[in-house]
Amino acid sequence: MFAGLFEAKSAAAPAKIATGKKKAKPGTSTESKARPNKAAPPRKGQSNAFTAKGPAETMGSGLSKKQRRKQRQREQKPGADKATDCTSTGATGGSAIQRKMAAQLAGAHFRQINEELYTTESADAVELFRKDPGFFEIYHAGFRSQSAHWPVRPIDVLVRWLDEQPASLVVGDLGCGDAQIAASVRQTVHSFDLVANNPRVTACDVANVPLPSAALDVAIFCLALMGTNYVDFLREAHRLLRLRGILKIAEVSSRVEDLPAWFAMLRGLGFDLVAKDTSNTHFVLLDFVKSSRPSQPAEQLDVVPLKPCIYKRR
Ligand code: SAH
């Protein structure tokens, strides 16, 4: 059922969301005018569609096969085609066609925001959500809809791991989304994301986390290395971790073209690989420890870019 989850992107890229800044290469600062609705062509060799048979079907029409079958059954009932309040945009309100259109629009908007997060620096993502915090909810509704169909969610693997660790550990969940880890485990978890959509979350760019140095025993990035400046996030995790503290990374495997080169870069950042789980066909789960070596300065580090993870349009 999971075949074809991460296919190369072929559909036209969604319209660009204006953040007021240009896409930038890591380490470069840019200032430019907003470019509303400018088509952003996929960068050659960099797009990485993130679709599963199940999830992609869900995002294409907003409904799974089963849901579509149920919807057809509902439509066949007498009176089922009567339109209700046309201002209703929820997938559960309105007529079948309204629900379908609302789901399609939400899916398109989710993909657009997702692409923006993967192809710009985190400062642009901060700006995007500052201008319209509602985008964050749209993004997360789409993300939840996608991840609900995955056979394994990396976040659940991480929660199971924490269940077996001492309760005394202090954990940082960097790019926490809804802070599900904090809600599920015994340890103290500091949860950070671009927008705080519940009281457990502290809003910040994880390139700059409001915690003192060496505050954490464990730092987690679960599908959260999104900005083109993701190396800044890793440097920040290095600052936040105590010596021999654990860095746990869960990422979409196909984002990393050359794992050994990536591990070499992480070594340069002061992290030694201690465990690698590539048994899942779509996610790689990695454990590093913070070594006593200092991180290499930017000019010495051979940065390995990660491919953006783009959800395919159906
Ligand atoms: N870790 C959660 C959410 C993954 S979605 C889970 O596995 O369920 C990726 C999350 O990373 C999003 O919530 C996104 O807002 C967050 N993110 C991406 N870049 C970020 C940044 N620079 N600072 C803080 N959060 C970031």
Tab-separated table of C-alpha atoms and ligand atoms in Angstrom:
chain	number	residue	atom	x	y	z
A	1	MET	CA	0.000	0.000	0.000
A	2	PHE	CA	2.968	2.253	0.552
A	3	ALA	CA	4.429	1.919	-2.933
A	4	GLY	CA	5.119	5.187	-4.685
A	5	LEU	CA	5.133	7.264	-1.525
A	6	PHE	CA	7.985	9.463	-2.584
A	7	GLU	CA	7.817	9.846	-6.326
A	8	ALA	CA	9.689	12.469	-8.299
A	9	LYS	CA	7.580	15.529	-8.688
A	10	SER	CA	6.046	15.914	-12.122
A	11	ALA	CA	3.051	18.207	-11.670
A	12	ALA	CA	3.413	21.962	-12.017
A	13	ALA	CA	4.591	23.614	-8.842
A	14	PRO	CA	1.932	25.408	-6.845
A	15	ALA	CA	1.692	29.181	-6.878
A	16	LYS	CA	4.235	30.821	-4.620
A	17	ILE	CA	3.137	32.318	-1.343
A	18	ALA	CA	4.450	35.826	-0.845
A	19	THR	CA	6.600	36.172	2.233
A	20	GLY	CA	8.164	39.442	1.198
A	21	LYS	CA	11.511	37.709	0.707
A	22	LYS	CA	13.214	35.790	-2.056
A	23	LYS	CA	14.184	32.181	-1.770
A	24	ALA	CA	17.740	32.152	-0.638
A	25	LYS	CA	20.691	29.893	-0.699
A	26	PRO	CA	21.819	28.819	2.765
A	27	GLY	CA	23.895	31.497	4.341
A	28	THR	CA	22.849	34.325	2.037
A	29	SER	CA	20.650	37.163	3.107
A	30	THR	CA	18.081	38.501	0.666
A	31	GLU	CA	15.692	41.427	0.555
A	32	SER	CA	13.186	41.799	-2.234
A	33	LYS	CA	9.607	42.698	-3.002
A	34	ALA	CA	6.833	40.215	-2.410
A	35	ARG	CA	6.047	38.126	-5.488
A	36	PRO	CA	2.425	37.092	-5.090
A	37	ASN	CA	1.278	34.150	-7.194
A	38	LYS	CA	4.546	33.807	-9.006
A	39	ALA	CA	4.949	30.236	-10.184
A	40	ALA	CA	7.938	28.572	-8.595
A	41	PRO	CA	9.304	25.950	-10.988
A	42	PRO	CA	10.700	22.856	-9.328
A	43	ARG	CA	14.441	23.100	-8.953
A	44	LYS	CA	16.117	20.489	-11.078
A	45	GLY	CA	16.976	17.375	-9.142
A	46	GLN	CA	15.701	18.915	-5.939
A	47	SER	CA	12.021	18.107	-5.881
A	48	ASN	CA	10.945	15.102	-4.012
A	49	ALA	CA	7.268	14.318	-4.157
A	50	PHE	CA	5.857	13.021	-0.911
A	51	THR	CA	2.817	11.011	-1.785
A	52	ALA	CA	1.458	7.660	-0.810
A	53	LYS	CA	-1.330	5.812	-2.522
A	54	GLY	CA	-3.466	6.427	0.528
A	55	PRO	CA	-2.309	9.913	1.540
A	56	ALA	CA	-2.063	11.189	-2.021
A	57	GLU	CA	-5.593	10.108	-2.729
A	58	THR	CA	-6.626	11.864	0.400
A	59	MET	CA	-4.926	15.114	-0.527
A	60	GLY	CA	-5.988	14.983	-4.184
A	61	SER	CA	-9.702	15.090	-3.512
A	62	GLY	CA	-9.423	15.486	0.205
A	63	LEU	CA	-11.058	12.084	0.585
A	64	SER	CA	-9.829	8.506	0.670
A	65	LYS	CA	-11.349	5.759	-1.493
A	66	LYS	CA	-13.462	4.604	1.426
A	67	GLN	CA	-14.595	8.142	2.153
A	68	ARG	CA	-15.431	8.686	-1.509
A	69	ARG	CA	-17.507	5.473	-1.538
A	70	LYS	CA	-19.382	6.650	1.553
A	71	GLN	CA	-19.823	10.053	-0.026
A	72	ARG	CA	-21.358	8.477	-3.158
A	73	GLN	CA	-23.709	6.471	-0.952
A	74	ARG	CA	-24.747	9.640	0.854
A	75	GLU	CA	-25.297	11.442	-2.456
A	76	GLN	CA	-27.608	8.686	-3.634
A	77	LYS	CA	-29.910	9.231	-0.645
A	78	PRO	CA	-32.976	11.397	-1.428
A	79	GLY	CA	-32.404	15.070	-0.652
A	80	ALA	CA	-28.669	14.567	-0.173
A	81	ASP	CA	-27.790	16.911	-3.020
A	82	LYS	CA	-29.541	19.919	-1.479
A	83	ALA	CA	-27.127	22.778	-0.962
A	84	THR	CA	-26.750	24.098	2.559
A	85	ASP	CA	-25.119	27.314	3.748
A	86	CYS	CA	-22.715	28.230	0.934
A	87	THR	CA	-20.395	30.076	3.305
A	88	SER	CA	-19.559	26.762	4.933
A	89	THR	CA	-16.031	25.739	4.031
A	90	GLY	CA	-15.548	22.777	6.363
A	91	ALA	CA	-15.143	19.389	4.721
A	92	THR	CA	-18.103	18.127	6.708
A	93	GLY	CA	-20.552	20.936	5.919
A	94	GLY	CA	-22.302	21.928	2.685
A	95	SER	CA	-23.223	19.832	-0.295
A	96	ALA	CA	-21.041	17.038	-1.595
A	97	ILE	CA	-19.584	19.302	-4.286
A	98	GLN	CA	-18.905	22.058	-1.761
A	99	ARG	CA	-17.136	19.589	0.502
A	100	LYS	CA	-15.101	18.283	-2.406
A	101	MET	CA	-14.082	21.771	-3.507
A	102	ALA	CA	-13.235	22.824	0.038
A	103	ALA	CA	-11.079	19.735	0.476
A	104	GLN	CA	-9.344	20.355	-2.873
A	105	LEU	CA	-8.617	23.959	-1.950
A	106	ALA	CA	-7.305	22.986	1.471
A	107	GLY	CA	-5.110	20.315	-0.139
A	108	ALA	CA	-3.689	22.797	-2.655
A	109	HIS	CA	-3.046	25.354	0.063
A	110	PHE	CA	-1.322	22.771	2.253
A	111	ARG	CA	0.988	21.748	-0.604
A	112	GLN	CA	1.797	25.385	-1.313
A	113	ILE	CA	2.748	26.138	2.297
A	114	ASN	CA	4.677	22.879	2.560
A	115	GLU	CA	6.741	23.714	-0.524
A	116	GLU	CA	7.419	27.165	0.844
A	117	LEU	CA	8.726	25.749	4.124
A	118	TYR	CA	11.073	23.354	2.342
A	119	THR	CA	12.473	25.802	-0.198
A	120	THR	CA	13.113	28.953	1.816
A	121	GLU	CA	15.159	29.917	4.834
A	122	SER	CA	13.489	29.664	8.226
A	123	ALA	CA	13.391	33.466	8.533
A	124	ASP	CA	11.002	33.440	5.563
A	125	ALA	CA	8.849	30.792	7.272
A	126	VAL	CA	8.700	32.981	10.394
A	127	GLU	CA	7.573	35.871	8.198
A	128	LEU	CA	4.994	33.735	6.373
A	129	PHE	CA	3.271	32.677	9.589
A	130	ARG	CA	3.657	36.117	11.169
A	131	LYS	CA	1.705	37.616	8.282
A	132	ASP	CA	-0.990	34.973	8.477
A	133	PRO	CA	-0.961	32.595	11.461
A	134	GLY	CA	-3.967	30.856	9.859
A	135	PHE	CA	-1.548	29.291	7.352
A	136	PHE	CA	-0.088	27.271	10.217
A	137	GLU	CA	-3.438	25.602	10.949
A	138	ILE	CA	-3.924	24.876	7.242
A	139	TYR	CA	-0.451	23.341	7.115
A	140	HIS	CA	-1.043	21.212	10.183
A	141	ALA	CA	-4.487	20.034	9.113
A	142	GLY	CA	-2.860	18.859	5.852
A	143	PHE	CA	0.062	17.267	7.666
A	144	ARG	CA	-2.288	15.426	10.046
A	145	SER	CA	-4.372	14.225	7.123
A	146	GLN	CA	-1.248	12.886	5.400
A	147	SER	CA	0.368	11.285	8.419
A	148	ALA	CA	-2.846	9.580	9.534
A	149	HIS	CA	-2.366	7.226	6.585
A	150	TRP	CA	1.267	6.309	7.122
A	151	PRO	CA	1.799	2.745	8.312
A	152	VAL	CA	4.422	4.038	10.746
A	153	ARG	CA	4.658	7.585	12.066
A	154	PRO	CA	8.203	8.411	13.165
A	155	ILE	CA	6.802	10.404	16.071
A	156	ASP	CA	5.304	7.185	17.486
A	157	VAL	CA	8.680	5.451	17.222
A	158	LEU	CA	10.241	8.321	19.181
A	159	VAL	CA	7.544	8.193	21.860
A	160	ARG	CA	8.117	4.439	22.266
A	161	TRP	CA	11.851	5.073	22.605
A	162	LEU	CA	11.287	7.727	25.274
A	163	ASP	CA	8.965	5.352	27.147
A	164	GLU	CA	12.003	3.142	27.732
A	165	GLN	CA	14.311	5.961	28.864
A	166	PRO	CA	14.698	7.445	32.368
A	167	ALA	CA	11.950	9.862	33.369
A	168	SER	CA	14.640	12.344	34.432
A	169	LEU	CA	15.733	13.156	30.853
A	170	VAL	CA	15.160	16.679	29.610
A	171	VAL	CA	14.064	16.630	25.995
A	172	GLY	CA	13.762	19.304	23.305
A	173	ASP	CA	11.247	18.651	20.523
A	174	LEU	CA	12.415	21.024	17.811
A	175	GLY	CA	9.725	21.530	15.178
A	176	CYS	CA	7.177	19.825	17.417
A	177	GLY	CA	3.964	20.533	15.478
A	178	ASP	CA	1.149	19.860	17.953
A	179	ALA	CA	3.636	18.830	20.704
A	180	GLN	CA	2.386	15.265	20.720
A	181	ILE	CA	5.642	14.003	22.205
A	182	ALA	CA	5.263	16.270	25.256
A	183	ALA	CA	1.679	15.094	25.632
A	184	SER	CA	2.654	11.409	25.500
A	185	VAL	CA	5.775	10.858	27.638
A	186	ARG	CA	6.890	11.109	31.301
A	187	GLN	CA	9.999	13.199	30.634
A	188	THR	CA	10.168	16.987	30.708
A	189	VAL	CA	9.793	18.042	27.094
A	190	HIS	CA	10.387	21.566	25.813
A	191	SER	CA	8.403	21.883	22.580
A	192	PHE	CA	9.207	24.474	19.919
A	193	ASP	CA	7.621	25.371	16.630
A	194	LEU	CA	7.148	28.393	14.406
A	195	VAL	CA	3.669	28.993	15.827
A	196	ALA	CA	2.374	27.957	19.253
A	197	ASN	CA	-0.938	26.300	18.442
A	198	ASN	CA	-1.376	24.956	21.972
A	199	PRO	CA	-0.059	25.897	25.437
A	200	ARG	CA	2.684	23.235	25.380
A	201	VAL	CA	4.419	24.894	22.433
A	202	THR	CA	6.849	27.805	22.578
A	203	ALA	CA	6.919	29.760	19.327
A	204	CYS	CA	10.385	30.263	17.850
A	205	ASP	CA	12.595	29.549	14.865
A	206	VAL	CA	14.581	26.483	15.926
A	207	ALA	CA	17.678	28.206	14.560
A	208	ASN	CA	17.413	30.297	17.731
A	209	VAL	CA	15.804	28.525	20.681
A	210	PRO	CA	15.108	30.373	23.961
A	211	LEU	CA	16.910	27.867	26.213
A	212	PRO	CA	20.362	28.099	27.811
A	213	SER	CA	23.296	26.075	26.471
A	214	ALA	CA	23.609	22.443	27.607
A	215	ALA	CA	19.967	22.473	28.788
A	216	LEU	CA	18.989	19.239	27.025
A	217	ASP	CA	19.785	15.544	27.342
A	218	VAL	CA	17.953	14.780	24.110
A	219	ALA	CA	17.192	16.962	21.075
A	220	ILE	CA	14.651	15.695	18.542
A	221	PHE	CA	13.997	16.750	14.959
A	222	CYS	CA	11.066	14.688	13.750
A	223	LEU	CA	10.522	15.566	10.064
A	224	ALA	CA	11.438	19.113	11.027
A	225	LEU	CA	14.664	19.886	9.113
A	226	MET	CA	12.630	21.979	6.712
A	227	GLY	CA	14.372	25.299	6.035
A	228	THR	CA	17.182	25.562	3.486
A	229	ASN	CA	19.302	26.756	6.435
A	230	TYR	CA	18.653	23.524	8.350
A	231	VAL	CA	22.353	23.387	9.280
A	232	ASP	CA	21.633	26.348	11.587
A	233	PHE	CA	19.052	24.151	13.385
A	234	LEU	CA	21.676	21.441	13.883
A	235	ARG	CA	24.198	23.962	15.206
A	236	GLU	CA	21.547	25.185	17.640
A	237	ALA	CA	20.861	21.603	18.779
A	238	HIS	CA	24.598	21.233	19.397
A	239	ARG	CA	24.523	24.313	21.627
A	240	LEU	CA	21.434	23.081	23.495
A	241	LEU	CA	22.720	19.565	24.180
A	242	ARG	CA	24.967	18.665	27.074
A	243	LEU	CA	28.157	16.761	26.244
A	244	ARG	CA	27.243	13.193	25.167
A	245	GLY	CA	23.618	14.323	24.840
A	246	ILE	CA	21.584	12.543	22.171
A	247	LEU	CA	20.428	14.036	18.879
A	248	LYS	CA	17.560	12.085	17.321
A	249	ILE	CA	16.664	12.787	13.714
A	250	ALA	CA	13.723	11.256	11.855
A	251	GLU	CA	13.665	12.243	8.208
A	252	VAL	CA	12.162	11.151	4.918
A	253	SER	CA	14.876	8.855	3.532
A	254	SER	CA	14.748	10.178	0.003
A	255	ARG	CA	15.600	13.698	1.192
A	256	VAL	CA	19.161	12.540	1.766
A	257	GLU	CA	20.900	11.598	-1.475
A	258	ASP	CA	24.216	10.616	0.031
A	259	LEU	CA	23.914	9.353	3.610
A	260	PRO	CA	27.688	8.907	4.194
A	261	ALA	CA	28.315	12.503	3.046
A	262	TRP	CA	25.557	13.650	5.369
A	263	PHE	CA	27.017	11.767	8.312
A	264	ALA	CA	30.395	13.338	7.536
A	265	MET	CA	28.775	16.764	7.680
A	266	LEU	CA	27.142	15.917	11.013
A	267	ARG	CA	30.534	14.804	12.277
A	268	GLY	CA	31.825	18.200	11.277
A	269	LEU	CA	29.022	19.729	13.306
A	270	GLY	CA	30.154	17.773	16.365
A	271	PHE	CA	27.775	14.792	16.252
A	272	ASP	CA	28.854	11.140	16.136
A	273	LEU	CA	26.466	8.603	14.642
A	274	VAL	CA	25.592	5.867	17.163
A	275	ALA	CA	22.476	4.235	15.676
A	276	LYS	CA	20.906	4.098	12.232
A	277	ASP	CA	17.531	2.533	11.514
A	278	THR	CA	16.832	2.363	7.798
A	279	SER	CA	14.425	-0.583	8.114
A	280	ASN	CA	11.481	1.634	7.301
A	281	THR	CA	11.291	2.153	3.558
A	282	HIS	CA	10.376	5.812	3.843
A	283	PHE	CA	11.876	7.220	6.993
A	284	VAL	CA	15.371	7.086	8.343
A	285	LEU	CA	15.783	7.215	12.118
A	286	LEU	CA	19.195	8.319	13.324
A	287	ASP	CA	20.829	8.764	16.717
A	288	PHE	CA	23.917	10.877	17.245
A	289	VAL	CA	25.773	11.908	20.390
A	290	LYS	CA	27.308	15.287	20.931
A	291	SER	CA	31.050	14.771	20.859
A	292	SER	CA	33.668	16.815	22.664
A	293	ARG	CA	34.991	18.052	19.300
A	294	PRO	CA	34.007	21.625	18.525
A	295	SER	CA	31.775	22.169	15.486
A	296	GLN	CA	33.545	23.201	12.320
A	297	PRO	CA	33.044	26.837	11.351
A	298	ALA	CA	30.825	27.547	8.336
A	299	GLU	CA	33.720	28.128	5.944
A	300	GLN	CA	35.157	24.648	6.646
A	301	LEU	CA	31.888	22.731	6.625
A	302	ASP	CA	30.869	20.885	3.469
A	303	VAL	CA	27.111	21.522	3.562
A	304	VAL	CA	24.992	18.706	2.120
A	305	PRO	CA	21.624	20.089	1.013
A	306	LEU	CA	18.495	18.054	1.744
A	307	LYS	CA	15.908	17.648	-0.994
A	308	PRO	CA	12.601	19.363	-0.314
A	309	CYS	CA	9.779	16.959	0.327
A	310	ILE	CA	6.967	17.965	-1.986
A	311	TYR	CA	3.521	16.380	-1.821
A	312	LYS	CA	2.341	15.357	-5.229
A	313	ARG	CA	-0.851	16.828	-6.653
A	314	ARG	CA	-3.430	14.316	-7.770
B	1	SAH	N1	7.496	16.850	14.610
B	1	SAH	C1	6.081	16.856	14.327
B	1	SAH	C2	5.703	17.857	13.218
B	1	SAH	C3	6.379	17.597	11.897
B	1	SAH	S1	5.873	18.761	10.655
B	1	SAH	C4	5.622	15.468	13.925
B	1	SAH	O1	6.438	14.642	13.528
B	1	SAH	O2	4.428	15.216	14.003
B	1	SAH	C5	7.323	19.778	10.661
B	1	SAH	C6	7.221	20.875	11.711
B	1	SAH	O3	8.446	21.570	11.740
B	1	SAH	C7	6.137	21.890	11.380
B	1	SAH	O4	5.280	22.028	12.478
B	1	SAH	C8	6.914	23.147	11.101
B	1	SAH	O5	6.233	24.318	11.467
B	1	SAH	C9	8.153	22.923	11.959
B	1	SAH	N2	9.273	23.757	11.545
B	1	SAH	C10	9.852	23.825	10.338
B	1	SAH	N3	10.830	24.734	10.351
B	1	SAH	C11	10.879	25.263	11.609
B	1	SAH	C12	11.679	26.251	12.235
B	1	SAH	N4	12.622	26.911	11.578
B	1	SAH	N5	11.453	26.526	13.527
B	1	SAH	C13	10.486	25.887	14.219
B	1	SAH	N6	9.702	24.933	13.669
B	1	SAH	C14	9.894	24.621	12.383
